[in-house]
Amino acid sequence: MSGAIPALATERLKIGYTGKRGAETVVASDLSLTLARGELVCLLGPNGAGKSTLIRSLAGVDELLEGRVELDGKDVGSLSPKERARSASVVLTDSVPTGMFTVYGIVALGRHPHTRWSGRLKERDRERIEWAMTSVGVEAFAERQFEELSDGERQKVLIARALAQESNTLILDEPTAFVDLPRRVELIRILKDLAHRDGMAVLLSSHDLEISIRCADRLWLMESGGEVTCGTPEDLALSGSIERAFASDRIDWDSKQGGFRLQIESTRRARLNGSGDAALWTRRALERKGYAVEEGDDCELEVIVTSLSENPIWRAGVMDTWKTFDSLETMFDWVDERVKEEGVR
Amino acid sequence: MASEVKRSRSTVAFTALILASVAALLANICLGSASIPLGEAFGALFGGDGEDSIVSSIIWEFRIPRALTALLAGAALAVAGLAMQTVFRNPLADPFVLGVNSGASLGVAIVLMVLAPTGVALTEGLHLSGHLLVVVGAAGGAACALGILLTLAQRVDVMSLLILGLMLSYGFGSIVSILMYYTMAERLQSFFNWSFGNFSAVTWSQLVVFAPTVLVGLGLMALLIKVLDAFLLGERYAKSMGVRVKQSRFAILGGASLLAGVVTGFCGPIGFLGIAAPHFCRFLFKTSQHRVLAPASMLVGGLLALLADLIAKAPGIEATLPLNAVTALFGAPVIMVALLKQRNLRKAFGG
């Protein structure tokens, strides 16, 4: 992909908003980012870092404070609004009208920058609308009222509207918010197909770290101060950038497990012996219960995970008293009881 | 297939609306203080020589300009209401609610009560030049009110904007009251006559100004149909689709105030048509697309104006009713029923 003109590029971009009497509130500055055709990029960052502002600035909805944005190698400042709309389309978090609109009607609005003044749809427009609806899988309810759809289906329709705009770049602000987990995975799969199969450049902001890290070709990590670090998810995980970006959100990045853990104050220590699935979930349970899992000798709790005829069993020891359990629930009932007794004594 | 069913449904609805409008137009021509049988009316219209010259002159001098005025005024107010509802993304937006009519009233009050006594183009009897001054006053006042609203529109949400519009109405109304308090009785009378609303004040000589102005306004709106559709998704989406939002909003609301202002200037403040006609059309056609709603609203607006004028003329009784009382008397309950039946009206605007 190197050498080719990126679908979207920024140069020393400064974003934010202008308040009363021209006072600037800068959200981020000096951003030089690129987005290539055929790649899916997730913009990640803690709440309030300015993800939405960056998304809207790139989509041409918010004004730029400084610097430039290039779409398909052309400065957006030199493009007419119509030309810009043909290069980049967007799915926003704004509420859209839900009544009196068929799915087809909403998707057809995307043809706006291509039709003449009357908005009359020609054969070519209809083909593109059909394609857009098929791409996201909403062709079956073209004549349904938008209002009757679920949140996930509505989001797909809005993506189809953006696709109907026939741009190289697709920019989405939190497309998976308010959507349940299976739909979320489905939406990401659709976006991934659009990038990899249809060669679009797709940028989405998300706070869904797990999915983003697994699916994105690259991440743009935005920290609270507005600095953006780019790279593949794996590189950013290994270099500790992900941990740094989310340091403010009171959640801990666990680079061994490739996920986040809730930052629960660990007051007790436990030692864990064992391997495999059962050990992984035991570790989670211990952390949830407020234990720091360590290697040291002076732990309040020691757990050994083994198996008996294919089923996991747990041996737990508190103050040299040992007992065997066939579920974590019964084990923790006993452990909590023991710990309380010891505390009293 | 579903779209074909839908298309035929709109065709039927449009045909019905056109037929109803023609019927209402004929009824308005035939009925009035003196009823004229349909056959005689046709005779007068399509020029049999031996027809009664009195009937012919009633029809040509009074009934036809009045009916045409009603048709155009209704269409203009409905389209202005439709455009404002879309831009403000609010089902209750119309020239009346947002204070545009009170702005027009103030403009007219200034012309009739302040400028006229100082000798500026005396409007005694309201000849054409005087009438034009009234129209300029109304349009200027309407544009003024809309300008204030537009400035405020960027700072507050739509609900607050409606309340601000209401407050604007009170503000303008109080200035009008003060003007009336210090004005001589005969000048007050001409303002009162105007404020009751009337389609009969427009004669042929005024219609040559009124009709083209309304047609220009409607033509401007026709050019903006596609942009209005884009505005349905909100200004940010409109911008992302390549709409020049500020210029378009200016053009749409400018067109709306031209339409509302010119109608208010010539016919007086006429409420409820601007709200009722677009809602009726949304209900009838089950769509938000302006390609359908704009022509449908024109037809429904014209139809409602003709019916309201028919009631105001009170055929058969030796009396007439003030026009804006008729539109309010019938319009208010209709809107109340529509709101109660369709409690989720706000959802249709993403408000």
XYZ file of C-alpha atoms in Angstrom:
696
model
C 0.000 0.000 0.000
C 3.002 2.274 0.409
C 3.619 4.669 -2.427
C -0.045 4.875 -3.347
C -1.933 8.060 -2.542
C -3.723 7.563 0.785
C -7.500 7.867 0.793
C -7.226 10.284 3.679
C -4.250 12.129 5.058
C -3.809 14.986 7.454
C -0.938 17.372 7.753
C -0.244 19.300 10.955
C -3.955 19.251 11.677
C -5.306 21.220 14.620
C -8.840 20.440 15.722
C -11.203 21.870 18.317
C -13.859 24.509 18.319
C -14.166 28.245 18.283
C -16.189 29.730 21.094
C -17.562 33.196 21.592
C -15.318 36.060 20.499
C -13.101 33.662 18.566
C -11.567 31.932 21.589
C -10.163 28.606 20.446
C -10.516 25.424 22.448
C -7.901 23.082 21.036
C -8.689 19.391 21.308
C -5.639 18.120 19.474
C -2.938 19.638 17.327
C -0.119 18.704 14.991
C -1.857 15.546 13.787
C -0.285 13.894 10.761
C -2.307 10.780 10.047
C -2.911 8.586 7.026
C -5.635 6.162 6.104
C -5.084 3.902 3.088
C -7.611 2.244 0.836
C -8.309 -1.333 1.827
C -7.629 -0.888 5.511
C -9.837 -0.755 8.572
C -8.582 1.621 11.226
C -10.054 1.955 14.710
C -9.722 5.230 16.568
C -9.443 4.322 20.233
C -9.120 6.455 23.282
C -10.574 7.194 26.681
C -13.794 9.168 26.968
C -13.306 12.853 26.388
C -10.048 12.476 24.463
C -11.670 14.113 21.419
C -12.460 11.134 19.212
C -15.759 12.576 18.008
C -14.207 15.950 17.259
C -11.482 14.279 15.183
C -14.061 12.156 13.347
C -16.253 15.159 12.557
C -13.293 17.275 11.498
C -12.086 14.588 9.106
C -15.608 14.131 7.753
C -15.817 17.848 6.988
C -18.672 18.448 9.432
C -16.623 20.487 11.917
C -14.325 23.281 10.798
C -10.561 22.740 11.001
C -8.627 25.154 13.158
C -5.330 24.737 11.320
C -3.484 22.415 8.966
C -4.987 20.443 6.121
C -6.879 17.299 5.321
C -6.377 15.565 1.991
C -8.914 13.215 0.463
C -7.587 11.029 -2.376
C -4.605 13.360 -2.543
C -6.611 16.580 -2.850
C -6.771 19.305 -0.214
C -10.360 19.485 1.081
C -10.079 23.255 1.130
C -9.863 23.205 -2.664
C -12.800 20.820 -3.086
C -16.402 21.941 -3.430
C -18.737 20.565 -0.736
C -20.154 18.216 -3.352
C -16.734 16.888 -4.405
C -15.800 16.374 -0.778
C -19.021 14.461 -0.176
C -18.101 12.167 -3.081
C -14.734 11.393 -1.452
C -15.795 10.821 2.155
C -19.070 9.759 3.723
C -19.904 9.571 7.383
C -22.083 7.856 9.984
C -22.595 10.160 12.963
C -24.009 9.655 16.432
C -26.650 12.345 15.824
C -30.212 11.168 16.198
C -31.969 10.909 12.869
C -35.692 11.155 12.213
C -37.330 7.809 12.662
C -40.830 8.375 11.396
C -42.208 8.552 7.870
C -39.046 7.225 6.305
C -38.617 3.938 4.510
C -35.241 2.233 4.607
C -34.915 2.845 0.877
C -35.715 6.526 1.395
C -32.936 6.936 3.959
C -30.364 5.081 1.851
C -31.387 7.071 -1.228
C -30.514 10.314 0.591
C -26.895 9.217 0.203
C -27.136 9.885 -3.541
C -27.436 13.593 -2.748
C -24.001 14.638 -4.075
C -24.564 12.682 -7.298
C -28.059 13.686 -8.403
C -29.099 16.868 -10.158
C -31.146 19.643 -8.523
C -34.405 17.722 -8.568
C -32.917 14.738 -6.731
C -34.330 12.377 -9.370
C -32.766 8.915 -9.176
C -31.399 7.450 -12.392
C -30.662 3.809 -13.140
C -27.079 4.197 -11.923
C -28.263 5.719 -8.627
C -30.687 2.852 -8.082
C -27.950 0.303 -8.731
C -25.675 1.896 -6.180
C -28.499 2.052 -3.610
C -29.246 -1.647 -4.172
C -25.551 -2.437 -3.811
C -25.287 -0.424 -0.594
C -28.298 -2.178 0.933
C -27.006 -5.603 -0.089
C -23.531 -4.869 1.288
C -24.869 -4.393 4.798
C -27.694 -6.911 4.451
C -30.764 -4.686 4.697
C -32.105 -5.250 1.161
C -34.912 -7.414 2.582
C -36.540 -4.498 4.368
C -36.179 -1.783 1.768
C -39.831 -0.768 2.114
C -40.012 -1.087 5.911
C -40.361 2.053 7.992
C -37.034 3.030 9.572
C -38.878 3.514 12.871
C -39.745 -0.196 13.129
C -36.125 -1.358 13.021
C -33.910 -2.358 15.928
C -30.873 -0.279 16.862
C -28.520 -2.656 15.073
C -30.585 -2.639 11.876
C -30.853 1.153 11.962
C -27.101 1.419 12.231
C -26.751 -0.830 9.178
C -29.184 1.370 7.252
C -27.146 4.456 8.144
C -24.001 2.686 6.945
C -25.826 1.827 3.713
C -26.739 5.505 3.323
C -23.080 6.416 3.632
C -22.161 3.699 1.106
C -24.714 5.032 -1.357
C -22.653 8.216 -1.349
C -20.045 6.270 -3.329
C -16.947 7.561 -1.599
C -13.535 5.963 -1.147
C -13.448 6.817 2.531
C -16.033 5.809 5.099
C -15.849 7.462 8.517
C -17.974 6.266 11.431
C -18.422 7.725 14.906
C -19.085 5.012 17.504
C -21.078 2.798 15.136
C -21.254 -0.018 17.672
C -22.551 1.983 20.623
C -26.028 0.937 21.803
C -25.783 -2.309 19.850
C -25.683 -5.718 21.514
C -22.556 -7.857 21.268
C -23.506 -10.218 18.402
C -24.679 -7.239 16.271
C -21.476 -5.436 17.168
C -19.361 -8.262 15.822
C -21.557 -8.377 12.731
C -21.174 -4.633 12.108
C -17.412 -4.863 12.405
C -17.395 -7.817 10.004
C -19.386 -5.762 7.488
C -16.934 -2.869 7.818
C -13.995 -5.226 7.493
C -15.466 -6.654 4.282
C -15.924 -3.144 2.903
C -12.242 -2.449 3.513
C -10.724 -5.766 2.458
C -13.137 -6.899 -0.261
C -14.273 -3.577 -1.736
C -11.070 -1.649 -1.107
C -12.602 1.204 0.862
C -10.724 3.119 3.515
C -12.696 2.668 6.732
C -12.128 4.659 9.911
C -14.275 4.117 12.968
C -14.084 5.442 16.472
C -14.938 2.995 19.193
C -14.582 2.395 22.863
C -14.939 -1.321 22.308
C -11.303 -2.255 22.883
C -11.503 -6.007 22.678
C -13.168 -6.063 19.272
C -11.110 -3.193 17.887
C -7.842 -4.820 18.872
C -8.875 -8.078 17.295
C -10.254 -6.684 14.020
C -8.488 -3.456 13.112
C -5.618 -3.414 10.637
C -4.247 -0.441 12.485
C -5.179 1.586 15.523
C -5.124 5.312 16.063
C -4.709 5.642 19.795
C -5.809 9.003 21.093
C -4.663 9.970 24.569
C -6.410 12.437 26.858
C -4.024 15.213 25.850
C -4.910 14.733 22.184
C -1.712 12.950 21.064
C -2.402 10.215 18.558
C -0.187 7.126 18.245
C -0.614 4.882 15.219
C 0.340 1.282 14.651
C -0.882 -2.277 14.475
C -2.793 -3.370 17.585
C -0.105 -5.865 18.520
C 2.785 -3.380 18.315
C 0.870 -0.878 20.403
C 0.021 -3.526 22.993
C 3.648 -4.650 23.288
C 5.048 -1.124 23.474
C 2.684 -0.254 26.313
C 0.956 2.512 24.325
C -2.499 1.048 24.922
C -1.873 0.919 28.649
C -0.680 4.537 28.604
C -3.630 5.809 26.592
C -6.122 4.371 29.016
C -4.216 5.093 32.213
C -6.699 7.839 33.022
C -9.784 5.659 32.708
C -9.083 3.669 35.873
C -8.783 0.445 33.934
C -5.661 -1.673 33.671
C -4.297 -3.060 30.463
C -3.143 -6.626 30.928
C -0.661 -7.293 28.154
C -0.352 -10.946 29.156
C -4.035 -11.567 28.559
C -4.523 -9.007 25.795
C -7.451 -7.414 27.522
C -8.476 -4.975 30.170
C -9.072 -5.722 33.768
C -11.187 -3.771 36.122
C -9.011 -1.817 38.427
C -10.115 -3.399 41.682
C -7.955 -2.566 44.648
C -6.054 -5.802 45.434
C -5.725 -6.161 49.189
C -5.008 -9.886 49.363
C -2.630 -12.165 47.589
C -3.136 -15.606 46.138
C -0.906 -18.168 44.483
C -2.255 -20.164 41.584
C -0.982 -23.481 40.286
C -2.332 -25.085 37.156
C -2.759 -24.525 33.447
C -5.378 -24.516 30.722
C -8.873 -23.038 30.571
C -9.715 -23.783 34.163
C -6.618 -21.943 35.400
C -7.414 -18.925 33.181
C -10.915 -18.608 34.570
C -9.719 -19.234 38.105
C -7.318 -16.323 37.701
C -10.196 -14.138 36.563
C -12.304 -15.197 39.526
C -9.456 -14.460 41.927
C -8.936 -11.008 40.448
C -12.624 -10.290 40.593
C -12.606 -11.254 44.254
C -9.807 -8.754 44.885
C -6.802 -11.065 44.999
C -3.502 -10.171 43.407
C -2.238 -13.358 41.791
C 1.472 -13.678 42.643
C 4.319 -16.140 42.784
C 5.509 -15.391 46.335
C 5.404 -17.675 49.343
C 3.463 -15.665 51.885
C 0.026 -15.696 50.212
C -3.208 -15.866 52.193
C -4.698 -18.252 49.664
C -3.233 -20.991 47.535
C -5.210 -22.669 44.754
C -4.197 -25.733 42.765
C -6.182 -26.528 39.649
C -6.145 -30.122 38.471
C -8.637 -32.323 36.779
C -10.478 -35.493 37.642
C -11.892 -37.541 34.741
C -12.005 -34.489 32.352
C -13.636 -32.202 34.953
C -11.654 -29.490 36.721
C -11.272 -29.671 40.456
C -9.820 -27.109 42.795
C -7.732 -27.597 45.925
C -7.681 -24.488 48.051
C -5.515 -23.824 51.084
C -5.978 -21.113 53.700
C -3.588 -21.069 56.669
C -2.503 -24.649 55.952
C -6.056 -26.016 55.939
C -6.805 -27.688 52.593
C -10.031 -28.699 50.939
C -11.139 -29.885 47.482
C -14.026 -28.410 45.435
C -15.777 -29.122 42.149
C -16.802 -25.508 41.455
C -15.353 -22.063 42.031
C -18.550 -20.968 43.738
C -18.333 -23.553 46.521
C -14.610 -22.921 46.794
C -15.065 -19.180 47.347
C -17.901 -19.782 49.827
C -15.488 -21.821 51.916
C -12.550 -19.458 51.388
C -14.587 -16.400 52.402
C -15.763 -18.229 55.523
C -12.221 -19.242 56.447
C -10.781 -15.799 55.836
C -13.463 -14.265 58.044
C -12.699 -16.738 60.840
C -8.970 -16.095 60.575
C -9.589 -12.382 60.669
C -11.623 -12.690 63.848
C -9.040 -14.869 65.499
C -43.685 -4.323 -5.944
C -44.274 -2.580 -2.656
C -42.996 0.610 -4.210
C -45.501 0.246 -7.049
C -48.326 -0.102 -4.551
C -47.022 3.007 -2.873
C -46.743 4.895 -6.123
C -50.302 4.092 -7.083
C -51.413 5.147 -3.623
C -49.801 8.567 -4.117
C -51.301 8.853 -7.592
C -54.770 8.241 -6.182
C -54.201 10.709 -3.353
C -52.886 13.390 -5.714
C -55.800 12.914 -8.096
C -58.264 13.187 -5.218
C -56.571 16.348 -3.958
C -56.628 17.979 -7.400
C -60.312 17.131 -7.889
C -61.186 18.415 -4.427
C -59.301 21.659 -5.085
C -61.113 22.193 -8.390
C -64.450 21.513 -6.685
C -63.631 23.955 -3.888
C -62.540 26.540 -6.463
C -65.857 26.207 -8.312
C -67.817 26.297 -5.053
C -66.026 29.500 -4.082
C -66.870 31.035 -7.430
C -70.536 30.044 -7.219
C -71.272 30.623 -3.547
C -71.187 33.878 -1.652
C -73.550 36.600 -0.584
C -75.399 35.812 -3.812
C -75.406 32.209 -5.022
C -74.850 31.651 -8.700
C -75.959 28.359 -10.270
C -73.079 26.330 -11.686
C -74.439 26.526 -15.260
C -74.636 30.316 -15.180
C -71.182 30.508 -13.659
C -69.788 28.364 -16.469
C -71.568 30.549 -18.980
C -69.961 33.640 -17.519
C -66.574 31.974 -17.322
C -66.419 30.631 -20.819
C -67.909 33.606 -22.511
C -71.436 33.066 -23.840
C -72.381 36.507 -25.250
C -75.903 36.762 -24.001
C -75.071 36.120 -20.376
C -76.152 38.304 -17.532
C -73.539 41.041 -17.292
C -74.079 41.453 -13.538
C -73.365 37.790 -12.877
C -70.426 37.956 -15.212
C -68.956 40.990 -13.502
C -69.482 39.528 -10.014
C -67.623 36.445 -11.086
C -64.833 38.190 -12.976
C -64.389 41.185 -10.706
C -64.800 39.601 -7.290
C -65.160 35.868 -7.116
C -62.290 34.764 -9.336
C -59.572 37.026 -7.921
C -60.724 36.115 -4.416
C -60.652 32.365 -5.125
C -57.256 32.587 -6.854
C -55.900 34.587 -3.921
C -57.131 31.969 -1.467
C -55.587 29.175 -3.543
C -52.197 30.907 -3.817
C -52.156 32.113 -0.212
C -52.986 28.645 1.110
C -50.304 27.045 -1.046
C -47.747 29.662 0.014
C -48.433 29.325 3.740
C -48.384 25.521 3.578
C -45.033 25.414 1.792
C -43.579 28.030 4.152
C -44.760 25.915 7.110
C -43.340 22.735 5.600
C -39.930 24.310 5.003
C -39.763 25.751 8.512
C -40.774 22.461 10.107
C -37.936 20.740 8.282
C -35.262 23.333 8.987
C -36.171 23.714 12.653
C -36.781 19.964 12.872
C -39.897 20.713 14.821
C -43.472 19.685 14.035
C -44.897 22.873 15.507
C -42.821 25.313 13.517
C -44.839 27.547 11.242
C -44.810 31.253 10.431
C -47.443 31.925 13.089
C -45.853 30.060 15.977
C -42.344 31.349 15.420
C -43.356 34.978 15.653
C -42.977 35.673 11.946
C -46.604 36.734 11.689
C -46.284 39.109 14.629
C -43.224 40.560 12.944
C -45.342 41.091 9.842
C -48.106 42.639 11.966
C -45.641 45.066 13.469
C -44.386 45.991 10.013
C -47.931 46.631 8.833
C -48.804 48.516 12.013
C -45.823 50.801 11.439
C -46.907 51.433 7.837
C -50.582 52.005 8.644
C -50.254 53.856 11.930
C -46.859 55.546 12.003
C -45.802 56.239 8.422
C -49.226 56.946 6.934
C -50.053 59.873 9.259
C -46.714 61.503 8.469
C -47.724 61.611 4.835
C -45.716 58.718 3.450
C -47.689 57.280 0.532
C -51.039 57.773 2.141
C -52.919 54.521 2.208
C -56.468 55.809 2.383
C -58.599 53.209 0.707
C -55.545 51.080 0.157
C -54.812 51.617 -3.508
C -52.111 49.599 -5.161
C -49.171 51.745 -4.088
C -50.467 51.857 -0.522
C -51.089 48.185 -0.572
C -47.574 47.528 -1.779
C -46.240 49.531 1.131
C -48.252 47.331 3.477
C -46.757 44.281 1.798
C -43.245 45.678 2.093
C -43.938 46.381 5.766
C -45.233 42.861 6.332
C -42.381 41.164 4.489
C -39.818 43.387 6.219
C -41.319 42.636 9.627
C -41.447 38.927 8.850
C -37.820 38.900 7.687
C -36.842 40.816 10.824
C -38.491 38.287 13.128
C -36.998 35.387 11.212
C -33.573 37.016 11.294
C -33.725 37.303 15.079
C -34.825 33.676 15.315
C -32.046 32.510 13.020
C -29.438 34.283 15.102
C -30.811 32.629 18.217
C -31.226 29.281 16.449
C -27.491 28.627 16.539
C -27.313 28.903 20.311
C -30.331 27.075 21.663
C -32.186 23.830 21.008
C -35.412 23.761 19.046
C -37.727 23.567 22.039
C -36.237 26.743 23.504
C -36.456 28.284 20.065
C -40.209 27.729 19.954
C -40.599 29.440 23.315
C -38.353 32.276 22.127
C -40.595 32.588 19.080
C -43.596 32.829 21.357
C -41.885 35.527 23.435
C -40.988 37.358 20.234
C -44.691 37.292 19.340
C -45.596 38.846 22.676
C -42.880 41.454 22.293
C -44.006 42.494 18.814
C -47.636 42.323 19.932
C -47.008 44.725 22.765
C -45.356 47.258 20.450
C -48.379 46.969 18.167
C -50.642 47.582 21.199
C -48.690 50.689 22.123
C -48.952 51.978 18.547
C -52.694 51.289 18.568
C -53.103 53.091 21.874
C -51.766 56.305 20.363
C -53.471 56.073 16.992
C -56.580 57.794 15.677
C -59.695 55.697 15.317
C -59.933 55.724 11.515
C -56.356 54.528 11.121
C -57.018 51.849 13.704
C -59.918 50.673 11.584
C -57.733 49.972 8.582
C -55.321 48.018 10.777
C -58.207 46.059 12.314
C -59.608 45.229 8.894
C -56.228 43.938 7.855
C -55.709 41.926 11.050
C -58.909 39.925 10.645
C -57.570 38.300 7.521
C -59.323 38.585 4.196
C -58.858 37.177 0.715
C -61.235 39.721 -0.860
C -58.877 42.675 -0.403
C -56.851 41.424 -3.360
C -58.303 42.650 -6.636
C -56.976 42.096 -10.155
C -54.645 45.078 -9.951
C -53.085 43.672 -6.790
C -53.185 40.111 -8.013
C -50.697 41.033 -10.764
C -48.191 41.714 -7.983
C -49.355 39.067 -5.507
C -49.490 36.076 -7.872
C -46.006 36.462 -9.421
C -44.431 37.060 -5.991
C -46.009 33.906 -4.586
C -45.016 31.967 -7.707
C -41.424 33.184 -7.384
C -41.407 32.054 -3.746
C -42.856 28.668 -4.634
C -40.367 28.316 -7.495
C -37.496 29.053 -5.109
C -38.798 26.342 -2.778
C -39.048 23.908 -5.681
C -35.317 24.439 -6.307
C -34.645 23.635 -2.666
C -36.608 20.375 -2.479
C -33.510 18.183 -2.623
C -31.718 20.281 -0.018
C -34.763 20.133 2.269
C -34.606 16.324 2.105
C -30.965 16.446 3.185
C -31.905 18.707 6.099
C -34.220 15.969 7.420
C -31.203 14.086 8.770
C -29.959 17.180 10.581
C -27.493 19.881 9.582
C -24.383 17.795 10.221
C -25.498 15.019 7.912
C -26.608 17.617 5.374
C -23.122 19.106 5.467
C -21.504 15.692 5.056
C -23.601 15.191 1.926
C -22.229 18.320 0.334
C -24.960 20.806 1.234
C -23.789 24.367 1.865
C -25.703 24.471 5.111
C -25.583 28.159 5.991
C -26.465 29.398 2.514
C -29.197 26.794 2.135
C -30.753 27.563 5.489
C -30.675 31.246 4.589
C -32.329 30.557 1.227
C -34.995 28.265 2.703
C -35.959 30.594 5.520
C -35.674 33.599 3.207
C -38.088 31.917 0.814
C -40.395 30.999 3.682
C -40.471 34.565 4.966
C -41.074 35.911 1.455
C -44.072 33.588 1.105
C -45.405 34.188 4.607
C -44.679 37.907 4.434
C -46.360 38.535 1.088
C -49.459 36.559 2.060
C -49.668 38.276 5.432
C -49.201 41.664 3.806
C -51.972 41.188 1.248
C -54.410 38.998 3.191
C -53.634 39.607 6.842
C -52.389 37.137 9.420
C -53.850 33.710 8.671
C -52.928 31.043 11.185
C -52.903 27.260 11.251
C -52.733 26.604 7.506
C -48.941 26.475 7.742
C -48.987 23.790 10.431
C -52.047 21.831 9.406
C -51.423 21.315 5.686
C -47.954 19.660 5.927
C -49.075 17.382 8.784
C -52.134 16.320 6.855
C -49.891 15.462 3.893
C -47.417 13.470 5.981
C -50.336 11.529 7.354
C -51.841 11.011 3.896
C -48.672 10.045 2.004
C -46.729 8.418 4.846
C -43.482 9.980 3.728
C -41.121 12.784 4.663
C -39.806 13.318 1.155
C -40.269 16.870 -0.006
C -40.596 15.779 -3.604
C -44.017 14.484 -2.537
C -44.773 16.707 0.440
C -44.139 20.077 -1.215
C -46.641 19.728 -4.096
C -49.086 17.910 -1.809
C -48.858 20.664 0.806
C -49.493 23.280 -1.877
C -52.660 21.480 -2.929
C -53.877 20.856 0.609
C -53.006 24.397 1.684
C -54.913 25.855 -1.263
C -57.833 23.540 -0.604
C -58.010 24.409 3.088
C -57.799 28.138 2.334
C -60.665 27.853 -0.161
C -62.789 25.911 2.333
C -62.006 28.379 5.129
C -62.978 31.285 2.890
C -66.174 29.479 1.928
C -67.089 29.193 5.600
C -66.060 32.796 6.270
C -68.372 33.972 3.481
C -71.150 32.067 5.261
C -73.260 31.512 2.151
C -76.970 31.641 2.879
C -76.596 33.803 5.964
C -76.484 37.584 5.916
C -73.122 37.686 7.645
C -69.417 37.132 7.180
C -66.848 35.824 9.631
C -63.281 37.033 10.083
C -61.080 34.631 8.130
C -58.408 34.029 10.755
C -61.104 33.206 13.288
C -62.369 30.497 10.922
C -58.928 28.977 10.326
C -58.249 28.965 14.087
C -61.680 27.597 14.965
C -61.207 24.633 12.641
C -57.438 24.402 12.623
C -56.813 24.242 16.370
C -58.993 21.163 17.061
C -57.585 19.398 13.984
C -54.030 19.901 15.235
C -55.014 18.856 18.748
C -56.526 15.625 17.436
C -53.497 14.989 15.221
C -51.134 15.477 18.168
C -53.144 13.210 20.445
C -53.460 10.505 17.823
C -49.809 10.638 16.944
C -48.087 11.099 20.263
C -44.729 10.253 18.771
C -44.828 13.168 16.359
C -41.572 14.452 17.779
C -39.846 11.247 16.857
C -40.514 11.987 13.221
C -38.145 14.925 13.586
C -35.478 13.292 15.724
C -36.090 16.049 18.260
